[in-house]
Amino acid sequence: MAIELSTAGILLGYAIETVAGTKPSAFTQIKGAKSLPDMNPEPSTLETTPLEATEWKTYIDGLKDPGGALAVTFNMSNDLQTTWDDIVDKYKTAAEAGKKTWWEFYVPGLTKAFFFTGNPSPLGFAGAEVDSVLENTAYITPNGNIGWDSAVKPTASA
């Protein structure tokens, strides 16, 4: 019987490649994520039906589209600004050296975690309403290496 899992305890981590093209072996936790994006896009389907077909169309899988920049929601704070600015700076330095930034969704209870490479965008201002928590959305544009792999629990930053 399967053991059902909760979203409680899910961690968001990031790491910069030390060797270009190689997934890092350690990830740093980004504290305070309130929601993570859907990374399970439906593949497009490409019709392959020949003219001689008389009853059923046939298809092959096409590409999956994660939908462009992915949104991660946080409560806005000085810590978030400092952390995210640091991540963006590290990303820029790494990109100049031909290295990618990796992201991890770590789920306690699973032996695999979800990974992808992507570019973080600087924070903007997400708006505000009366009598509400001030939140902000951090955006990451995926650029490859998307999928499940052996879990690496992110460690909290100092």
Short mmCIF file of N, CA and C in Angstrom, two decimals:
data_model
loop_
_atom_site.label_atom_id
_atom_site.label_comp_id
_atom_site.label_asym_id
_atom_site.label_seq_id
_atom_site.Cartn_x
_atom_site.Cartn_y
_atom_site.Cartn_z
N MET A 1 0.84 -1.19 0.00
CA MET A 1 0.00 0.00 0.00
C MET A 1 0.88 1.25 0.00
N ALA A 2 0.53 2.21 -0.80
CA ALA A 2 1.30 3.45 -0.90
C ALA A 2 1.11 4.31 0.33
N ILE A 3 2.17 4.99 0.71
CA ILE A 3 2.08 5.96 1.80
C ILE A 3 1.88 7.32 1.16
N GLU A 4 0.78 7.96 1.51
CA GLU A 4 0.47 9.28 0.93
C GLU A 4 1.40 10.32 1.53
N LEU A 5 1.74 11.33 0.75
CA LEU A 5 2.66 12.37 1.18
C LEU A 5 1.94 13.70 1.34
N SER A 6 2.52 14.54 2.15
CA SER A 6 2.01 15.89 2.37
C SER A 6 2.98 16.88 1.73
N THR A 7 2.50 18.08 1.48
CA THR A 7 3.39 19.12 0.99
C THR A 7 4.21 19.73 2.14
N ALA A 8 3.86 19.41 3.38
CA ALA A 8 4.61 19.93 4.52
C ALA A 8 6.06 19.46 4.45
N GLY A 9 6.98 20.39 4.58
CA GLY A 9 8.39 20.05 4.61
C GLY A 9 9.09 20.08 3.27
N ILE A 10 8.36 20.39 2.18
CA ILE A 10 9.01 20.47 0.87
C ILE A 10 10.01 21.64 0.89
N LEU A 11 11.17 21.41 0.31
CA LEU A 11 12.23 22.42 0.29
C LEU A 11 12.56 22.83 -1.13
N LEU A 12 12.89 24.10 -1.30
CA LEU A 12 13.38 24.64 -2.55
C LEU A 12 14.88 24.86 -2.39
N GLY A 13 15.66 24.32 -3.32
CA GLY A 13 17.10 24.50 -3.25
C GLY A 13 17.65 24.98 -4.58
N TYR A 14 18.85 25.53 -4.53
CA TYR A 14 19.54 25.95 -5.75
C TYR A 14 21.02 25.63 -5.59
N ALA A 15 21.70 25.53 -6.72
CA ALA A 15 23.15 25.32 -6.72
C ALA A 15 23.70 25.79 -8.06
N ILE A 16 24.92 26.25 -8.03
CA ILE A 16 25.63 26.66 -9.23
C ILE A 16 26.59 25.53 -9.60
N GLU A 17 26.66 25.22 -10.88
CA GLU A 17 27.59 24.18 -11.32
C GLU A 17 29.02 24.55 -10.94
N THR A 18 29.76 23.56 -10.43
CA THR A 18 31.20 23.76 -10.24
C THR A 18 31.94 23.30 -11.49
N VAL A 19 31.36 22.31 -12.17
CA VAL A 19 31.87 21.84 -13.46
C VAL A 19 30.74 22.05 -14.46
N ALA A 20 30.99 22.81 -15.51
CA ALA A 20 29.96 23.10 -16.50
C ALA A 20 29.37 21.81 -17.05
N GLY A 21 28.03 21.74 -17.06
CA GLY A 21 27.33 20.59 -17.61
C GLY A 21 27.12 19.45 -16.63
N THR A 22 27.52 19.62 -15.37
CA THR A 22 27.38 18.57 -14.36
C THR A 22 26.51 19.06 -13.21
N LYS A 23 25.49 18.26 -12.87
CA LYS A 23 24.61 18.62 -11.75
C LYS A 23 25.41 18.69 -10.46
N PRO A 24 25.26 19.77 -9.69
CA PRO A 24 25.97 19.88 -8.42
C PRO A 24 25.54 18.77 -7.45
N SER A 25 26.41 18.48 -6.49
CA SER A 25 26.12 17.43 -5.52
C SER A 25 25.57 17.99 -4.21
N ALA A 26 25.57 19.30 -4.05
CA ALA A 26 25.02 19.93 -2.84
C ALA A 26 24.19 21.15 -3.25
N PHE A 27 23.07 21.33 -2.57
CA PHE A 27 22.15 22.43 -2.86
C PHE A 27 21.91 23.25 -1.59
N THR A 28 21.68 24.54 -1.78
CA THR A 28 21.39 25.45 -0.67
C THR A 28 19.89 25.71 -0.62
N GLN A 29 19.31 25.57 0.55
CA GLN A 29 17.88 25.82 0.72
C GLN A 29 17.59 27.31 0.63
N ILE A 30 16.50 27.63 -0.06
CA ILE A 30 15.98 28.99 -0.10
C ILE A 30 14.76 28.97 0.80
N LYS A 31 14.88 29.58 1.96
CA LYS A 31 13.81 29.50 2.97
C LYS A 31 12.62 30.36 2.60
N GLY A 32 11.45 29.90 3.00
CA GLY A 32 10.25 30.71 2.93
C GLY A 32 9.39 30.56 1.70
N ALA A 33 9.69 29.62 0.81
CA ALA A 33 8.82 29.44 -0.36
C ALA A 33 7.43 29.02 0.09
N LYS A 34 6.40 29.68 -0.44
CA LYS A 34 5.01 29.37 -0.09
C LYS A 34 4.31 28.55 -1.16
N SER A 35 4.77 28.66 -2.40
CA SER A 35 4.20 27.86 -3.47
C SER A 35 5.26 27.65 -4.55
N LEU A 36 5.21 26.47 -5.15
CA LEU A 36 6.12 26.12 -6.23
C LEU A 36 5.32 25.92 -7.50
N PRO A 37 5.92 26.15 -8.65
CA PRO A 37 5.19 26.05 -9.91
C PRO A 37 4.94 24.61 -10.34
N ASP A 38 3.95 24.44 -11.18
CA ASP A 38 3.64 23.16 -11.81
C ASP A 38 4.71 22.88 -12.85
N MET A 39 5.37 21.75 -12.72
CA MET A 39 6.40 21.36 -13.70
C MET A 39 6.02 20.03 -14.34
N ASN A 40 4.74 19.89 -14.67
CA ASN A 40 4.23 18.67 -15.27
C ASN A 40 3.41 19.01 -16.51
N PRO A 41 4.03 19.68 -17.50
CA PRO A 41 3.25 20.11 -18.66
C PRO A 41 2.84 18.94 -19.56
N GLU A 42 1.69 19.09 -20.13
CA GLU A 42 1.20 18.10 -21.09
C GLU A 42 2.00 18.21 -22.38
N PRO A 43 2.47 17.07 -22.92
CA PRO A 43 3.19 17.18 -24.20
C PRO A 43 2.22 17.50 -25.32
N SER A 44 2.69 18.26 -26.28
CA SER A 44 1.85 18.46 -27.47
C SER A 44 1.79 17.12 -28.20
N THR A 45 0.80 16.97 -29.04
CA THR A 45 0.68 15.75 -29.83
C THR A 45 0.71 16.13 -31.30
N LEU A 46 1.44 15.34 -32.06
CA LEU A 46 1.60 15.61 -33.48
C LEU A 46 0.88 14.51 -34.24
N GLU A 47 -0.05 14.92 -35.07
CA GLU A 47 -0.85 13.94 -35.82
C GLU A 47 -0.02 13.30 -36.92
N THR A 48 -0.10 11.97 -37.00
CA THR A 48 0.66 11.20 -37.99
C THR A 48 -0.24 10.32 -38.86
N THR A 49 -1.54 10.61 -38.86
CA THR A 49 -2.51 9.76 -39.55
C THR A 49 -2.25 9.73 -41.06
N PRO A 50 -2.10 8.52 -41.62
CA PRO A 50 -1.94 8.42 -43.07
C PRO A 50 -3.30 8.51 -43.77
N LEU A 51 -3.28 8.83 -45.03
CA LEU A 51 -4.53 8.97 -45.79
C LEU A 51 -5.34 7.68 -45.83
N GLU A 52 -4.67 6.53 -45.76
CA GLU A 52 -5.40 5.26 -45.85
C GLU A 52 -6.16 4.91 -44.56
N ALA A 53 -5.96 5.64 -43.46
CA ALA A 53 -6.69 5.37 -42.22
C ALA A 53 -8.18 5.62 -42.46
N THR A 54 -9.03 4.75 -41.89
CA THR A 54 -10.47 4.88 -42.10
C THR A 54 -11.25 5.06 -40.80
N GLU A 55 -10.58 4.89 -39.62
CA GLU A 55 -11.34 4.98 -38.39
C GLU A 55 -10.64 5.80 -37.30
N TRP A 56 -9.35 5.60 -37.11
CA TRP A 56 -8.64 6.24 -36.01
C TRP A 56 -7.49 7.10 -36.51
N LYS A 57 -7.31 8.25 -35.87
CA LYS A 57 -6.14 9.07 -36.11
C LYS A 57 -4.99 8.52 -35.27
N THR A 58 -3.76 8.77 -35.68
CA THR A 58 -2.60 8.36 -34.91
C THR A 58 -1.77 9.59 -34.57
N TYR A 59 -0.99 9.46 -33.48
CA TYR A 59 -0.22 10.60 -32.97
C TYR A 59 1.13 10.14 -32.44
N ILE A 60 2.05 11.09 -32.35
CA ILE A 60 3.29 10.91 -31.62
C ILE A 60 3.42 12.07 -30.65
N ASP A 61 4.22 11.85 -29.60
CA ASP A 61 4.45 12.93 -28.63
C ASP A 61 5.26 14.04 -29.27
N GLY A 62 4.87 15.25 -28.95
CA GLY A 62 5.64 16.43 -29.36
C GLY A 62 6.40 16.95 -28.16
N LEU A 63 6.66 18.22 -28.16
CA LEU A 63 7.43 18.85 -27.09
C LEU A 63 6.56 19.21 -25.90
N LYS A 64 7.19 19.29 -24.72
CA LYS A 64 6.53 19.78 -23.52
C LYS A 64 6.90 21.25 -23.35
N ASP A 65 5.95 22.05 -22.92
CA ASP A 65 6.19 23.47 -22.72
C ASP A 65 5.95 23.83 -21.27
N PRO A 66 7.02 24.14 -20.50
CA PRO A 66 6.79 24.50 -19.10
C PRO A 66 6.13 25.86 -18.93
N GLY A 67 5.95 26.60 -20.03
CA GLY A 67 5.17 27.83 -19.96
C GLY A 67 5.97 29.09 -19.72
N GLY A 68 7.26 29.08 -19.97
CA GLY A 68 8.06 30.28 -19.76
C GLY A 68 8.50 30.41 -18.32
N ALA A 69 8.64 31.64 -17.85
CA ALA A 69 9.12 31.88 -16.50
C ALA A 69 8.20 31.24 -15.47
N LEU A 70 8.80 30.57 -14.49
CA LEU A 70 8.05 29.88 -13.44
C LEU A 70 8.01 30.74 -12.19
N ALA A 71 6.85 30.79 -11.54
CA ALA A 71 6.66 31.64 -10.37
C ALA A 71 6.81 30.86 -9.08
N VAL A 72 7.62 31.39 -8.16
CA VAL A 72 7.74 30.87 -6.80
C VAL A 72 7.32 32.00 -5.88
N THR A 73 6.34 31.75 -5.03
CA THR A 73 5.81 32.79 -4.14
C THR A 73 6.47 32.72 -2.77
N PHE A 74 6.81 33.90 -2.24
CA PHE A 74 7.42 34.05 -0.92
C PHE A 74 6.70 35.15 -0.16
N ASN A 75 6.80 35.15 1.18
CA ASN A 75 6.49 36.34 1.95
C ASN A 75 7.65 37.30 1.72
N MET A 76 7.35 38.57 1.48
CA MET A 76 8.39 39.55 1.22
C MET A 76 9.11 39.89 2.52
N SER A 77 10.44 39.97 2.45
CA SER A 77 11.23 40.32 3.63
C SER A 77 12.61 40.80 3.18
N ASN A 78 13.34 41.42 4.11
CA ASN A 78 14.72 41.81 3.82
C ASN A 78 15.56 40.57 3.52
N ASP A 79 15.30 39.47 4.25
CA ASP A 79 16.04 38.22 4.00
C ASP A 79 15.82 37.73 2.58
N LEU A 80 14.58 37.77 2.10
CA LEU A 80 14.30 37.33 0.73
C LEU A 80 15.05 38.22 -0.26
N GLN A 81 14.97 39.54 -0.08
CA GLN A 81 15.67 40.45 -1.00
C GLN A 81 17.17 40.13 -1.05
N THR A 82 17.77 39.98 0.12
CA THR A 82 19.20 39.70 0.19
C THR A 82 19.53 38.36 -0.45
N THR A 83 18.78 37.33 -0.11
CA THR A 83 19.02 35.99 -0.64
C THR A 83 18.84 35.97 -2.15
N TRP A 84 17.74 36.52 -2.64
CA TRP A 84 17.46 36.45 -4.07
C TRP A 84 18.47 37.29 -4.87
N ASP A 85 18.82 38.47 -4.35
CA ASP A 85 19.85 39.28 -5.02
C ASP A 85 21.16 38.51 -5.14
N ASP A 86 21.52 37.80 -4.07
CA ASP A 86 22.75 37.00 -4.06
C ASP A 86 22.68 35.88 -5.11
N ILE A 87 21.51 35.21 -5.20
CA ILE A 87 21.34 34.14 -6.18
C ILE A 87 21.47 34.70 -7.59
N VAL A 88 20.83 35.83 -7.86
CA VAL A 88 20.90 36.44 -9.19
C VAL A 88 22.35 36.82 -9.52
N ASP A 89 23.08 37.38 -8.56
CA ASP A 89 24.49 37.74 -8.79
C ASP A 89 25.32 36.49 -9.09
N LYS A 90 25.12 35.42 -8.32
CA LYS A 90 25.86 34.17 -8.54
C LYS A 90 25.52 33.58 -9.90
N TYR A 91 24.24 33.64 -10.28
CA TYR A 91 23.81 33.15 -11.59
C TYR A 91 24.54 33.90 -12.71
N LYS A 92 24.59 35.24 -12.62
CA LYS A 92 25.23 36.05 -13.66
C LYS A 92 26.71 35.71 -13.79
N THR A 93 27.39 35.57 -12.66
CA THR A 93 28.81 35.22 -12.67
C THR A 93 29.01 33.83 -13.28
N ALA A 94 28.18 32.89 -12.89
CA ALA A 94 28.28 31.53 -13.42
C ALA A 94 28.01 31.49 -14.92
N ALA A 95 26.98 32.21 -15.35
CA ALA A 95 26.62 32.23 -16.78
C ALA A 95 27.78 32.76 -17.62
N GLU A 96 28.48 33.77 -17.12
CA GLU A 96 29.64 34.31 -17.85
C GLU A 96 30.74 33.26 -17.99
N ALA A 97 30.77 32.30 -17.06
CA ALA A 97 31.78 31.23 -17.09
C ALA A 97 31.24 29.96 -17.77
N GLY A 98 30.04 30.05 -18.37
CA GLY A 98 29.46 28.91 -19.07
C GLY A 98 28.84 27.87 -18.15
N LYS A 99 28.50 28.28 -16.93
CA LYS A 99 27.91 27.35 -15.95
C LYS A 99 26.45 27.71 -15.71
N LYS A 100 25.66 26.69 -15.36
CA LYS A 100 24.22 26.88 -15.15
C LYS A 100 23.86 26.88 -13.68
N THR A 101 22.68 27.42 -13.39
CA THR A 101 22.10 27.39 -12.06
C THR A 101 21.07 26.28 -12.03
N TRP A 102 21.17 25.41 -11.04
CA TRP A 102 20.26 24.28 -10.88
C TRP A 102 19.27 24.59 -9.76
N TRP A 103 18.07 24.04 -9.89
CA TRP A 103 16.99 24.20 -8.91
C TRP A 103 16.48 22.82 -8.53
N GLU A 104 16.07 22.68 -7.28
CA GLU A 104 15.58 21.40 -6.78
C GLU A 104 14.31 21.60 -5.96
N PHE A 105 13.32 20.75 -6.22
CA PHE A 105 12.14 20.63 -5.36
C PHE A 105 12.33 19.32 -4.59
N TYR A 106 12.65 19.43 -3.31
CA TYR A 106 12.93 18.27 -2.46
C TYR A 106 11.67 17.93 -1.65
N VAL A 107 11.20 16.69 -1.78
CA VAL A 107 9.99 16.26 -1.10
C VAL A 107 10.36 15.17 -0.09
N PRO A 108 10.21 15.46 1.22
CA PRO A 108 10.51 14.43 2.22
C PRO A 108 9.67 13.18 1.96
N GLY A 109 10.30 12.03 2.06
CA GLY A 109 9.59 10.78 1.84
C GLY A 109 9.78 10.20 0.45
N LEU A 110 10.33 11.00 -0.48
CA LEU A 110 10.64 10.48 -1.81
C LEU A 110 12.14 10.28 -1.94
N THR A 111 12.53 9.25 -2.66
CA THR A 111 13.96 9.00 -2.87
C THR A 111 14.52 9.82 -4.01
N LYS A 112 13.63 10.40 -4.82
CA LYS A 112 14.05 11.27 -5.92
C LYS A 112 13.50 12.67 -5.68
N ALA A 113 14.22 13.65 -6.19
CA ALA A 113 13.76 15.04 -6.15
C ALA A 113 13.63 15.52 -7.58
N PHE A 114 12.93 16.64 -7.76
CA PHE A 114 12.73 17.20 -9.10
C PHE A 114 13.75 18.30 -9.33
N PHE A 115 14.47 18.22 -10.44
CA PHE A 115 15.54 19.16 -10.76
C PHE A 115 15.30 19.84 -12.11
N PHE A 116 15.82 21.03 -12.26
CA PHE A 116 15.87 21.68 -13.56
C PHE A 116 16.91 22.80 -13.50
N THR A 117 17.42 23.19 -14.66
CA THR A 117 18.30 24.35 -14.72
C THR A 117 17.46 25.54 -15.17
N GLY A 118 17.82 26.71 -14.67
CA GLY A 118 17.06 27.89 -15.04
C GLY A 118 17.71 29.17 -14.58
N ASN A 119 17.26 30.26 -15.17
CA ASN A 119 17.80 31.58 -14.90
C ASN A 119 16.86 32.36 -13.99
N PRO A 120 17.35 32.81 -12.83
CA PRO A 120 16.52 33.63 -11.95
C PRO A 120 16.45 35.07 -12.45
N SER A 121 15.30 35.68 -12.31
CA SER A 121 15.13 37.10 -12.65
C SER A 121 15.18 37.93 -11.38
N PRO A 122 15.68 39.15 -11.44
CA PRO A 122 15.66 40.02 -10.26
C PRO A 122 14.23 40.23 -9.78
N LEU A 123 14.08 40.42 -8.47
CA LEU A 123 12.76 40.66 -7.90
C LEU A 123 12.21 42.01 -8.36
N GLY A 124 10.91 42.04 -8.57
CA GLY A 124 10.19 43.29 -8.79
C GLY A 124 9.33 43.54 -7.57
N PHE A 125 8.30 44.33 -7.75
CA PHE A 125 7.32 44.58 -6.67
C PHE A 125 6.01 43.95 -7.10
N ALA A 126 5.49 43.04 -6.30
CA ALA A 126 4.34 42.24 -6.69
C ALA A 126 2.99 42.87 -6.37
N GLY A 127 3.00 44.06 -5.81
CA GLY A 127 1.73 44.70 -5.47
C GLY A 127 1.39 44.52 -4.01
N ALA A 128 0.36 45.22 -3.57
CA ALA A 128 -0.05 45.18 -2.16
C ALA A 128 -1.53 45.49 -2.07
N GLU A 129 -2.15 44.95 -1.03
CA GLU A 129 -3.56 45.19 -0.74
C GLU A 129 -3.71 45.50 0.74
N VAL A 130 -4.78 46.16 1.11
CA VAL A 130 -5.06 46.46 2.50
C VAL A 130 -5.25 45.16 3.28
N ASP A 131 -4.69 45.11 4.49
CA ASP A 131 -4.88 44.00 5.42
C ASP A 131 -4.46 42.66 4.82
N SER A 132 -3.27 42.64 4.22
CA SER A 132 -2.76 41.42 3.59
C SER A 132 -1.29 41.23 3.93
N VAL A 133 -0.84 40.01 3.76
CA VAL A 133 0.58 39.71 3.87
C VAL A 133 1.27 40.23 2.62
N LEU A 134 2.40 40.90 2.77
CA LEU A 134 3.16 41.36 1.62
C LEU A 134 3.95 40.18 1.07
N GLU A 135 3.61 39.79 -0.14
CA GLU A 135 4.26 38.67 -0.81
C GLU A 135 5.03 39.18 -2.01
N ASN A 136 5.89 38.32 -2.53
CA ASN A 136 6.55 38.63 -3.78
C ASN A 136 6.71 37.33 -4.55
N THR A 137 6.82 37.46 -5.85
CA THR A 137 6.98 36.31 -6.73
C THR A 137 8.35 36.38 -7.36
N ALA A 138 9.12 35.32 -7.16
CA ALA A 138 10.42 35.20 -7.80
C ALA A 138 10.23 34.35 -9.05
N TYR A 139 10.86 34.75 -10.14
CA TYR A 139 10.70 34.03 -11.41
C TYR A 139 11.99 33.34 -11.81
N ILE A 140 11.82 32.11 -12.31
CA ILE A 140 12.93 31.31 -12.82
C ILE A 140 12.54 30.85 -14.22
N THR A 141 13.37 31.13 -15.20
CA THR A 141 13.10 30.69 -16.57
C THR A 141 13.87 29.39 -16.81
N PRO A 142 13.14 28.27 -16.98
CA PRO A 142 13.82 26.98 -17.17
C PRO A 142 14.56 26.93 -18.50
N ASN A 143 15.72 26.27 -18.48
CA ASN A 143 16.49 26.16 -19.72
C ASN A 143 17.09 24.76 -19.93
N GLY A 144 16.58 23.77 -19.21
CA GLY A 144 17.03 22.41 -19.49
C GLY A 144 17.16 21.53 -18.28
N ASN A 145 17.63 20.29 -18.54
CA ASN A 145 17.89 19.29 -17.49
C ASN A 145 16.70 19.09 -16.56
N ILE A 146 15.51 18.97 -17.13
CA ILE A 146 14.29 18.87 -16.33
C ILE A 146 13.97 17.41 -16.06
N GLY A 147 13.77 17.07 -14.77
CA GLY A 147 13.35 15.72 -14.44
C GLY A 147 13.72 15.29 -13.03
N TRP A 148 13.34 14.06 -12.73
CA TRP A 148 13.58 13.46 -11.42
C TRP A 148 14.95 12.81 -11.39
N ASP A 149 15.62 12.90 -10.22
CA ASP A 149 16.91 12.26 -10.03
C ASP A 149 17.08 12.03 -8.52
N SER A 150 18.14 11.36 -8.14
CA SER A 150 18.38 11.06 -6.73
C SER A 150 18.29 12.34 -5.89
N ALA A 151 17.53 12.25 -4.80
CA ALA A 151 17.31 13.41 -3.94
C ALA A 151 18.59 13.86 -3.26
N VAL A 152 18.76 15.17 -3.18
CA VAL A 152 19.86 15.80 -2.46
C VAL A 152 19.20 16.83 -1.55
N LYS A 153 19.10 16.55 -0.24
CA LYS A 153 18.43 17.48 0.65
C LYS A 153 19.20 18.79 0.73
N PRO A 154 18.55 19.91 0.38
CA PRO A 154 19.22 21.20 0.47
C PRO A 154 19.56 21.53 1.92
N THR A 155 20.70 22.16 2.13
CA THR A 155 21.08 22.58 3.47
C THR A 155 20.78 24.05 3.63
N ALA A 156 20.42 24.43 4.85
CA ALA A 156 20.08 25.82 5.14
C ALA A 156 21.33 26.67 5.00
N SER A 157 21.14 27.86 4.45
CA SER A 157 22.27 28.78 4.32
C SER A 157 22.58 29.38 5.69
N ALA A 158 23.79 29.86 5.83
CA ALA A 158 24.24 30.42 7.12
C ALA A 158 23.57 31.72 7.45
#
